[in-house]
Amino acid sequence: MKKILIVCITLGLVTSCSDDDNPALVNQEEVITTLTLTLSPQGGGTDVVFQSRDADGDGPDAPVITVSSALAASTAYTGSVEFLNELENPAEDITEEVEEEADEHQVFYNFLGTSGSSVTYDDMDGNGNPLGVNITLNSGSASTGNTLTVTLKHEPTKPNDGTANGAGGETDIEASFSFDVN
């Protein structure tokens, strides 16, 4: 019995101690300070820019949320979203990592208060699941006091039900924008 105990202790020490000075790198979540959604009306016109900028990252200050103008009613917009870490100098473009790791990310768009607004994904990951960096947004009919919430999820379930809540994973950044459709 003592021999079995000694063997177990010895095996435990051998397997728990390691001289591996290079443990596997863990893919750290990136800091994202700025989310910019740029919408360009198909057929020409002025871009509409939705932006959330959190100058102090995870600090105490709330993000500054801006929308450059109202959306035009019944209009299709070509859209692209950009994610930056502006705590770095120069700013680090996190969008590139999101696109490179498309199977591990998805951008979700949720409307409240709009009538007929919708988003179509124009980009997919390697498995044919939506990514959402490039979209087509249809503005729907004229309305005021609408909200668009943009959420970037890391490691969501794919395929999923198309909602940020239903996809699981971790939220990298989420911003809600108030806007009108004229």
XYZ file of N, CA, C and O in Angstrom:
728
model
N 0.825 -1.190 0.000
C 0.000 0.000 0.000
C 0.868 1.252 0.000
O 0.556 2.210 -0.670
N 1.995 1.214 0.786
C 2.891 2.364 0.832
C 3.532 2.601 -0.528
O 3.738 3.738 -0.928
N 3.877 1.500 -1.235
C 4.491 1.643 -2.559
C 3.535 2.317 -3.540
O 3.936 3.156 -4.331
N 2.251 1.962 -3.486
C 1.261 2.580 -4.370
C 1.138 4.060 -4.055
O 1.100 4.896 -4.954
N 1.111 4.429 -2.779
C 1.026 5.825 -2.369
C 2.242 6.606 -2.842
O 2.117 7.710 -3.362
N 3.441 6.023 -2.701
C 4.673 6.699 -3.134
C 4.664 6.890 -4.648
O 5.026 7.946 -5.163
N 4.224 5.865 -5.385
C 4.144 5.967 -6.851
C 3.165 7.075 -7.245
O 3.445 7.886 -8.122
N 2.019 7.141 -6.591
C 1.023 8.172 -6.901
C 1.556 9.565 -6.616
O 1.373 10.487 -7.405
N 2.236 9.745 -5.493
C 2.810 11.053 -5.151
C 3.889 11.427 -6.148
O 3.947 12.556 -6.636
N 4.743 10.475 -6.500
C 5.806 10.741 -7.459
C 5.235 11.128 -8.819
O 5.675 12.101 -9.438
N 4.232 10.394 -9.289
C 3.599 10.730 -10.563
C 2.953 12.104 -10.503
O 3.027 12.869 -11.454
N 2.338 12.434 -9.404
C 1.714 13.747 -9.237
C 2.725 14.865 -9.322
O 2.500 15.893 -9.956
N 3.899 14.667 -8.691
C 4.942 15.692 -8.737
C 5.521 15.824 -10.132
O 5.776 16.920 -10.610
N 5.732 14.706 -10.806
C 6.305 14.742 -12.152
C 5.364 15.429 -13.125
O 5.784 16.243 -13.946
N 4.077 15.157 -13.043
C 3.151 15.743 -14.005
C 2.759 17.164 -13.647
O 2.371 17.929 -14.507
N 2.891 17.566 -12.373
C 2.493 18.915 -12.013
C 3.623 19.907 -12.166
O 3.401 21.101 -12.223
N 4.853 19.440 -12.216
C 5.999 20.331 -12.384
C 6.430 20.257 -13.838
O 6.489 19.191 -14.421
N 6.771 21.393 -14.366
C 7.161 21.418 -15.763
C 8.231 22.462 -15.957
O 8.226 23.503 -15.309
N 9.137 22.216 -16.853
C 10.145 23.211 -17.176
C 9.778 23.945 -18.462
O 10.613 24.572 -19.086
N 8.516 23.883 -18.840
C 8.040 24.550 -20.049
C 7.947 26.048 -19.792
O 7.064 26.520 -19.100
N 8.898 26.788 -20.325
C 8.904 28.240 -20.146
C 8.066 28.948 -21.198
O 7.958 30.162 -21.193
N 7.501 28.196 -22.124
C 6.716 28.794 -23.197
C 5.305 28.204 -23.211
O 4.957 27.440 -24.096
N 4.490 28.585 -22.234
C 3.117 28.062 -22.257
C 2.375 28.592 -23.474
O 2.735 29.618 -24.050
N 1.334 27.878 -23.871
C 0.542 28.290 -25.033
C -0.019 29.685 -24.803
O -0.504 30.003 -23.726
N 0.092 30.526 -25.802
C -0.431 31.876 -25.701
C -1.948 31.848 -25.733
O -2.545 31.150 -26.543
N -2.551 32.623 -24.866
C -3.994 32.731 -24.823
C -4.387 33.922 -25.677
O -3.774 34.989 -25.595
N -5.394 33.759 -26.530
C -5.847 34.845 -27.381
C -6.610 35.848 -26.530
O -7.768 35.662 -26.218
N -5.926 36.926 -26.130
C -6.519 37.944 -25.279
C -7.578 38.723 -26.042
O -7.444 38.970 -27.232
N -8.634 39.121 -25.335
C -9.644 39.976 -25.945
C -9.018 41.345 -26.194
O -8.266 41.855 -25.375
N -9.313 41.916 -27.327
C -8.770 43.216 -27.688
C -9.556 44.332 -27.009
O -10.749 44.192 -26.753
N -8.882 45.426 -26.760
C -9.552 46.626 -26.279
C -10.139 47.329 -27.499
O -9.435 47.562 -28.483
N -11.420 47.639 -27.448
C -12.071 48.364 -28.541
C -12.639 49.642 -27.940
O -13.529 49.596 -27.100
N -12.097 50.768 -28.368
C -12.563 52.061 -27.858
C -13.569 52.723 -28.781
O -14.364 53.539 -28.339
N -13.514 52.372 -30.070
C -14.322 53.087 -31.049
C -14.988 52.125 -32.019
O -14.346 51.240 -32.579
N -16.286 52.321 -32.180
C -17.083 51.592 -33.169
C -17.650 52.647 -34.107
O -18.290 53.600 -33.648
N -17.391 52.506 -35.397
C -17.917 53.439 -36.391
C -18.639 52.654 -37.478
O -18.039 51.810 -38.145
N -19.935 52.929 -37.638
C -20.748 52.338 -38.698
C -21.010 53.427 -39.725
O -21.647 54.435 -39.414
N -20.479 53.242 -40.927
C -20.658 54.209 -42.003
C -21.648 53.645 -43.010
O -21.453 52.539 -43.528
N -22.721 54.406 -43.257
C -23.780 53.998 -44.184
C -23.791 54.943 -45.377
O -23.961 56.157 -45.217
N -23.617 54.398 -46.575
C -23.602 55.186 -47.812
C -24.849 54.851 -48.619
O -25.061 53.683 -48.966
N -25.678 55.871 -48.928
C -26.895 55.578 -49.696
C -26.544 55.045 -51.083
O -25.698 55.613 -51.778
N -27.167 53.930 -51.442
C -26.936 53.377 -52.773
C -27.532 54.348 -53.789
O -28.629 54.838 -53.620
N -26.783 54.657 -54.830
C -27.234 55.623 -55.822
C -26.706 57.021 -55.541
O -26.989 57.950 -56.276
N -25.941 57.184 -54.452
C -25.320 58.475 -54.166
C -26.004 59.239 -53.052
O -27.135 58.949 -52.685
N -25.292 60.200 -52.523
C -25.803 61.018 -51.432
C -24.800 61.086 -50.293
O -23.670 60.601 -50.399
N -25.237 61.687 -49.201
C -24.367 61.914 -48.056
C -24.347 60.696 -47.129
O -25.395 60.149 -46.789
N -23.141 60.293 -46.727
C -22.997 59.193 -45.777
C -23.616 59.566 -44.434
O -23.607 60.733 -44.025
N -24.117 58.557 -43.733
C -24.588 58.706 -42.364
C -23.652 57.876 -41.495
O -23.408 56.700 -41.783
N -23.098 58.512 -40.448
C -22.108 57.856 -39.606
C -22.640 57.726 -38.186
O -23.009 58.730 -37.562
N -22.673 56.488 -37.701
C -23.017 56.180 -36.315
C -21.687 55.872 -35.615
O -20.936 55.007 -36.085
N -21.397 56.555 -34.492
C -20.112 56.313 -33.841
C -20.246 56.299 -32.328
O -20.957 57.125 -31.740
N -19.548 55.350 -31.722
C -19.384 55.276 -30.270
C -17.892 55.350 -30.005
O -17.133 54.505 -30.492
N -17.475 56.360 -29.227
C -16.044 56.529 -28.923
C -15.888 56.622 -27.409
O -16.433 57.503 -26.765
N -15.133 55.677 -26.854
C -14.859 55.624 -25.416
C -13.379 55.926 -25.221
O -12.550 55.018 -25.203
N -13.048 57.211 -25.070
C -11.661 57.675 -25.066
C -10.818 57.080 -23.944
O -9.596 56.982 -24.078
N -11.455 56.661 -22.844
C -10.671 56.092 -21.745
C -10.825 54.574 -21.631
O -10.498 53.977 -20.609
N -11.302 53.936 -22.696
C -11.432 52.471 -22.692
C -12.369 52.006 -21.598
O -13.531 52.397 -21.563
N -11.865 51.187 -20.692
C -12.685 50.678 -19.596
C -12.729 51.631 -18.406
O -13.156 51.250 -17.323
N -12.276 52.859 -18.597
C -12.271 53.848 -17.520
C -13.664 54.307 -17.139
O -14.670 53.810 -17.664
N -13.736 55.297 -16.257
C -15.031 55.712 -15.707
C -15.911 56.527 -16.656
O -17.123 56.609 -16.447
N -15.322 57.117 -17.690
C -16.109 57.970 -18.578
C -16.941 57.138 -19.549
O -16.463 56.152 -20.114
N -18.175 57.565 -19.743
C -19.077 56.885 -20.682
C -18.655 57.186 -22.113
O -18.079 58.240 -22.397
N -18.962 56.283 -23.042
C -18.664 56.557 -24.448
C -19.470 57.755 -24.959
O -20.573 58.019 -24.478
N -18.918 58.449 -25.929
C -19.629 59.527 -26.612
C -20.280 58.902 -27.843
O -19.598 58.319 -28.695
N -21.613 59.002 -27.910
C -22.390 58.404 -28.995
C -22.870 59.511 -29.919
O -23.478 60.478 -29.463
N -22.590 59.364 -31.234
C -23.029 60.372 -32.196
C -23.640 59.692 -33.426
O -23.271 58.576 -33.786
N -24.579 60.396 -34.044
C -25.162 60.015 -35.330
C -25.140 61.279 -36.168
O -25.683 62.309 -35.765
N -24.516 61.218 -37.343
C -24.286 62.432 -38.130
C -25.561 63.054 -38.686
O -25.639 64.272 -38.819
N -26.557 62.241 -39.027
C -27.814 62.774 -39.559
C -28.860 61.662 -39.601
O -28.550 60.500 -39.349
N -30.067 62.049 -39.937
C -31.149 61.068 -40.067
C -30.927 60.227 -41.325
O -30.250 60.652 -42.273
N -31.509 59.036 -41.316
C -31.521 58.208 -42.522
C -32.670 58.666 -43.418
O -33.699 59.137 -42.929
N -32.509 58.525 -44.713
C -33.588 58.817 -45.651
C -34.545 57.628 -45.676
O -34.119 56.469 -45.652
N -35.831 57.905 -45.706
C -36.846 56.844 -45.712
C -36.754 56.000 -46.983
O -36.384 56.509 -48.054
N -37.079 54.748 -46.841
C -37.149 53.798 -47.962
C -35.885 53.815 -48.816
O -35.945 53.811 -50.045
N -34.739 53.802 -48.141
C -33.454 53.876 -48.836
C -32.576 52.708 -48.437
O -32.516 52.328 -47.263
N -31.885 52.143 -49.419
C -30.905 51.095 -49.163
C -29.534 51.757 -48.993
O -29.146 52.611 -49.788
N -28.834 51.358 -47.944
C -27.498 51.876 -47.639
C -26.498 50.727 -47.654
O -26.780 49.658 -47.123
N -25.334 50.977 -48.251
C -24.216 50.059 -48.135
C -23.476 50.456 -46.868
O -23.130 51.624 -46.697
N -23.255 49.497 -45.978
C -22.651 49.824 -44.695
C -21.408 49.020 -44.399
O -21.243 47.889 -44.862
N -20.531 49.639 -43.619
C -19.361 48.924 -43.097
C -19.097 49.432 -41.691
O -19.297 50.616 -41.390
N -18.673 48.515 -40.833
C -18.376 48.866 -39.450
C -16.878 48.711 -39.230
O -16.237 47.824 -39.804
N -16.332 49.616 -38.433
C -14.907 49.610 -38.118
C -14.752 49.620 -36.603
O -15.469 50.337 -35.905
N -13.789 48.823 -36.115
C -13.492 48.748 -34.694
C -12.046 49.179 -34.479
O -11.143 48.645 -35.131
N -11.830 50.135 -33.584
C -10.488 50.647 -33.320
C -10.158 50.607 -31.836
O -11.053 50.749 -30.995
N -8.865 50.478 -31.546
C -8.337 50.714 -30.208
C -7.531 51.995 -30.300
O -6.381 51.992 -30.722
N -8.148 53.100 -29.905
C -7.481 54.393 -30.003
C -6.649 54.723 -28.771
O -6.112 55.821 -28.672
N -6.519 53.768 -27.848
C -5.582 53.946 -26.742
C -4.157 53.719 -27.238
O -3.200 54.135 -26.597
N -4.018 53.038 -28.391
C -2.722 52.824 -29.030
C -2.414 54.016 -29.938
O -3.312 54.681 -30.432
N -1.125 54.268 -30.159
C -0.726 55.343 -31.051
C 0.302 54.792 -32.026
O 1.406 54.450 -31.601
N -0.028 54.637 -33.301
C -1.301 54.988 -33.931
C -2.402 54.002 -33.516
O -2.125 52.919 -32.995
N -3.624 54.395 -33.804
C -4.778 53.567 -33.440
C -4.659 52.187 -34.080
O -4.268 52.060 -35.235
N -4.995 51.149 -33.314
C -4.963 49.781 -33.808
C -6.313 49.444 -34.424
O -7.356 49.620 -33.796
N -6.291 48.951 -35.664
C -7.513 48.580 -36.371
C -7.888 47.145 -36.009
O -7.305 46.193 -36.525
N -8.853 46.992 -35.119
C -9.299 45.675 -34.656
C -10.164 44.994 -35.721
O -10.314 43.769 -35.725
N -10.686 45.777 -36.662
C -11.526 45.218 -37.732
C -10.783 44.134 -38.497
O -11.367 43.113 -38.866
N -9.489 44.347 -38.725
C -8.682 43.363 -39.451
C -8.685 42.018 -38.732
O -8.832 40.969 -39.358
N -8.547 42.030 -37.410
C -8.559 40.784 -36.642
C -9.933 40.132 -36.693
O -10.037 38.904 -36.818
N -10.983 40.935 -36.615
C -12.346 40.399 -36.689
C -12.542 39.679 -38.024
O -13.092 38.579 -38.072
N -12.070 40.279 -39.108
C -12.214 39.660 -40.426
C -11.343 38.416 -40.570
O -11.776 37.417 -41.147
N -10.111 38.459 -40.039
C -9.218 37.307 -40.110
C -9.767 36.130 -39.305
O -9.562 34.977 -39.664
N -10.432 36.440 -38.188
C -11.003 35.405 -37.323
C -12.529 35.414 -37.452
O -13.258 35.370 -36.469
N -13.006 35.448 -38.693
C -14.441 35.576 -38.964
C -15.261 34.456 -38.338
O -16.385 34.683 -37.893
N -14.690 33.248 -38.278
C -15.433 32.131 -37.679
C -15.611 32.299 -36.172
O -16.425 31.612 -35.563
N -14.873 33.228 -35.558
C -14.947 33.474 -34.117
C -15.672 34.776 -33.772
O -15.679 35.189 -32.606
N -16.246 35.454 -34.759
C -16.892 36.745 -34.528
C -18.192 36.855 -35.314
O -18.363 36.198 -36.335
N -19.067 37.731 -34.846
C -20.245 38.140 -35.610
C -20.720 39.473 -35.074
O -20.725 39.713 -33.864
N -21.106 40.355 -35.999
C -21.691 41.646 -35.643
C -23.200 41.508 -35.786
O -23.695 41.001 -36.796
N -23.922 41.953 -34.762
C -25.384 41.881 -34.749
C -25.959 43.291 -34.794
O -25.395 44.221 -34.203
N -27.098 43.440 -35.472
C -27.788 44.723 -35.622
C -29.228 44.523 -35.168
O -29.931 43.678 -35.717
N -29.645 45.305 -34.172
C -30.993 45.166 -33.635
C -31.693 46.524 -33.664
O -31.183 47.498 -33.106
N -32.856 46.575 -34.320
C -33.645 47.805 -34.414
C -34.775 47.797 -33.400
O -35.397 46.765 -33.169
N -35.067 48.968 -32.849
C -36.255 49.194 -32.025
C -36.948 50.447 -32.532
O -36.297 51.459 -32.782
N -38.266 50.369 -32.684
C -39.048 51.550 -33.044
C -39.153 51.849 -34.514
O -39.841 52.768 -34.908
N -38.479 51.112 -35.351
C -38.533 51.386 -36.788
C -39.571 50.498 -37.451
O -39.918 49.441 -36.953
N -40.037 50.957 -38.591
C -40.991 50.168 -39.348
C -40.362 49.805 -40.686
O -40.122 50.677 -41.527
N -40.026 48.535 -40.847
C -39.484 48.070 -42.114
C -37.979 48.150 -42.235
O -37.434 47.803 -43.280
N -37.272 48.593 -41.193
C -35.803 48.623 -41.260
C -35.265 47.211 -41.161
O -35.776 46.385 -40.406
N -34.217 46.947 -41.934
C -33.623 45.613 -41.917
C -32.157 45.683 -42.309
O -31.711 46.653 -42.910
N -31.437 44.632 -41.954
C -30.024 44.497 -42.313
C -29.823 43.161 -42.998
O -30.330 42.131 -42.546
N -29.061 43.178 -44.096
C -28.642 41.974 -44.797
C -27.129 41.893 -44.698
O -26.437 42.889 -44.954
N -26.617 40.727 -44.308
C -25.177 40.538 -44.221
C -24.589 40.374 -45.615
O -25.092 39.596 -46.417
N -23.517 41.127 -45.894
C -22.851 41.055 -47.189
C -21.523 40.307 -47.129
O -20.801 40.246 -48.128
N -21.180 39.763 -45.949
C -19.950 38.989 -45.811
C -20.203 37.791 -44.907
O -21.083 37.810 -44.060
N -19.428 36.743 -45.143
C -19.612 35.489 -44.423
C -18.261 34.972 -43.935
O -17.214 35.360 -44.460
N -18.309 34.074 -42.943
C -17.081 33.408 -42.528
C -16.811 32.238 -43.476
O -17.562 32.024 -44.437
N -15.751 31.487 -43.223
C -15.369 30.381 -44.090
C -16.380 29.250 -44.154
O -16.328 28.424 -45.059
N -17.325 29.237 -43.206
C -18.350 28.193 -43.184
C -19.694 28.672 -43.725
O -20.697 27.977 -43.610
N -19.713 29.890 -44.279
C -20.950 30.427 -44.846
C -21.887 31.060 -43.837
O -23.045 31.340 -44.149
N -21.392 31.312 -42.613
C -22.195 31.984 -41.588
C -21.945 33.483 -41.628
O -20.848 33.933 -41.968
N -22.945 34.295 -41.265
C -22.796 35.753 -41.330
C -21.660 36.281 -40.462
O -21.425 35.778 -39.358
N -20.972 37.315 -40.957
C -19.967 38.044 -40.178
C -20.537 39.403 -39.771
O -20.612 39.713 -38.605
N -20.900 40.256 -40.742
C -21.564 41.516 -40.439
C -20.686 42.747 -40.419
O -21.133 43.810 -40.005
N -19.449 42.652 -40.897
C -18.627 43.859 -41.038
C -19.136 44.684 -42.209
O -19.141 45.913 -42.165
N -19.603 44.011 -43.250
C -20.185 44.670 -44.424
C -21.645 44.262 -44.540
O -21.958 43.075 -44.527
N -22.509 45.273 -44.657
C -23.953 45.016 -44.648
C -24.664 45.873 -45.685
O -24.095 46.815 -46.239
N -25.923 45.544 -45.920
C -26.857 46.437 -46.601
C -27.956 46.724 -45.602
O -28.548 45.799 -45.031
N -28.205 48.000 -45.337
C -29.246 48.419 -44.405
C -30.359 49.080 -45.194
O -30.100 49.974 -46.001
N -31.583 48.625 -44.999
C -32.761 49.264 -45.587
C -33.434 50.054 -44.478
O -33.761 49.495 -43.421
N -33.644 51.340 -44.712
C -34.071 52.255 -43.646
C -35.530 52.118 -43.241
O -35.895 52.484 -42.130
N -36.381 51.632 -44.108
C -37.802 51.520 -43.772
C -38.515 52.854 -43.916
O -38.017 53.792 -44.544
N -39.689 52.953 -43.300
C -40.507 54.156 -43.455
C -40.125 55.235 -42.435
O -39.438 54.964 -41.441
N -40.570 56.457 -42.701
C -40.255 57.602 -41.843
C -40.736 57.344 -40.414
O -41.852 56.859 -40.199
N -39.861 57.667 -39.442
C -40.189 57.489 -38.031
C -39.165 58.233 -37.184
O -38.071 58.549 -37.651
N -39.512 58.507 -35.948
C -38.599 59.196 -35.033
C -38.396 58.360 -33.776
O -39.187 57.470 -33.462
N -37.317 58.673 -33.052
C -37.043 58.005 -31.789
C -36.679 56.539 -31.910
O -36.984 55.740 -31.024
N -36.010 56.169 -32.982
C -35.610 54.780 -33.215
C -34.276 54.484 -32.527
O -33.509 55.394 -32.217
N -33.993 53.208 -32.349
C -32.713 52.784 -31.774
C -32.134 51.655 -32.618
O -32.848 50.726 -33.005
N -30.837 51.767 -32.881
C -30.084 50.697 -33.515
C -28.991 50.294 -32.542
O -28.187 51.130 -32.131
N -28.974 49.027 -32.158
C -27.915 48.506 -31.292
C -27.009 47.627 -32.132
O -27.470 46.711 -32.818
N -25.704 47.935 -32.082
C -24.690 47.182 -32.811
C -23.851 46.445 -31.768
O -23.335 47.063 -30.837
N -23.734 45.128 -31.942
C -23.016 44.296 -30.978
C -22.019 43.414 -31.705
O -22.382 42.709 -32.642
N -20.763 43.448 -31.258
C -19.747 42.528 -31.764
C -19.581 41.423 -30.730
O -19.250 41.676 -29.581
N -19.829 40.190 -31.171
C -19.690 39.021 -30.304
C -18.435 38.243 -30.680
O -18.124 38.058 -31.865
N -17.738 37.776 -29.650
C -16.578 36.905 -29.812
C -17.000 35.483 -29.456
O -17.612 35.262 -28.411
N -16.701 34.549 -30.343
C -17.042 33.139 -30.200
C -18.531 32.887 -29.975
O -18.926 32.161 -29.060
N -19.387 33.489 -30.839
C -20.808 33.157 -30.749
C -21.043 31.753 -31.301
O -20.205 31.212 -32.023
N -22.172 31.189 -30.966
C -22.588 29.936 -31.581
C -22.930 30.248 -33.036
O -23.636 31.208 -33.312
N -22.395 29.453 -33.941
C -22.696 29.620 -35.360
C -23.057 28.278 -35.940
O -22.334 27.312 -35.690
N -24.132 28.158 -36.685
C -25.126 29.202 -36.926
C -25.927 29.479 -35.661
O -25.921 28.691 -34.717
N -26.621 30.633 -35.672
C -27.404 31.045 -34.513
C -28.740 31.607 -34.975
O -29.046 31.589 -36.159
N -29.519 32.132 -34.035
C -30.861 32.628 -34.373
C -30.858 34.067 -34.896
O -31.908 34.647 -35.118
N -29.672 34.664 -35.100
C -29.585 36.008 -35.655
C -29.678 37.114 -34.625
O -29.648 38.289 -34.981
N -29.771 36.755 -33.339
C -29.814 37.772 -32.290
C -28.573 37.662 -31.417
O -28.046 36.567 -31.191
N -28.118 38.793 -30.910
C -26.943 38.810 -30.038
C -27.182 37.980 -28.787
O -26.302 37.234 -28.354
N -28.368 38.068 -28.216
C -28.668 37.304 -27.002
C -28.713 35.812 -27.278
O -28.256 35.010 -26.466
N -29.256 35.411 -28.405
C -29.386 34.003 -28.738
C -28.098 33.352 -29.199
O -28.000 32.134 -29.255
N -27.080 34.162 -29.530
C -25.840 33.619 -30.078
C -24.832 33.216 -29.024
O -23.877 32.500 -29.321
N -25.025 33.671 -27.791
C -24.045 33.363 -26.756
C -22.739 34.083 -27.029
O -22.705 35.144 -27.646
N -21.638 33.512 -26.583
C -20.337 34.135 -26.758
C -20.159 35.312 -25.824
O -20.970 35.552 -24.933
N -19.076 36.055 -26.029
C -18.773 37.222 -25.218
C -18.936 38.483 -26.042
O -18.571 38.519 -27.210
N -19.477 39.520 -25.415
C -19.637 40.801 -26.095
C -18.325 41.563 -26.048
O -17.827 41.888 -24.975
N -17.753 41.837 -27.237
C -16.532 42.636 -27.321
C -16.856 44.119 -27.199
O -16.125 44.869 -26.556
N -17.938 44.553 -27.847
C -18.399 45.930 -27.757
C -19.870 45.956 -28.155
O -20.302 45.166 -29.001
N -20.611 46.857 -27.536
C -22.023 47.050 -27.867
C -22.324 48.534 -27.728
O -21.915 49.158 -26.756
N -23.028 49.085 -28.703
C -23.397 50.500 -28.676
C -24.813 50.662 -29.212
O -25.176 50.009 -30.191
N -25.569 51.536 -28.562
C -26.952 51.837 -29.003
C -27.005 53.267 -29.490
O -26.524 54.179 -28.818
N -27.630 53.453 -30.649
C -27.725 54.750 -31.305
C -29.174 55.151 -31.483
O -29.970 54.368 -32.000
N -29.510 56.373 -31.101
C -30.838 56.925 -31.364
C -30.791 57.647 -32.706
O -29.845 58.403 -32.975
N -31.812 57.417 -33.553
C -31.810 58.034 -34.870
C -33.232 58.196 -35.380
O -34.169 57.579 -34.881
N -33.364 59.029 -36.386
C -34.647 59.239 -37.064
C -34.528 58.784 -38.516
O -33.429 58.714 -39.078
N -35.683 58.496 -39.096
C -35.773 58.199 -40.527
C -36.719 59.224 -41.108
O -37.874 59.326 -40.695
N -36.216 60.062 -42.033
C -37.025 61.131 -42.640
C -37.424 60.806 -44.071
O -36.733 60.206 -44.805
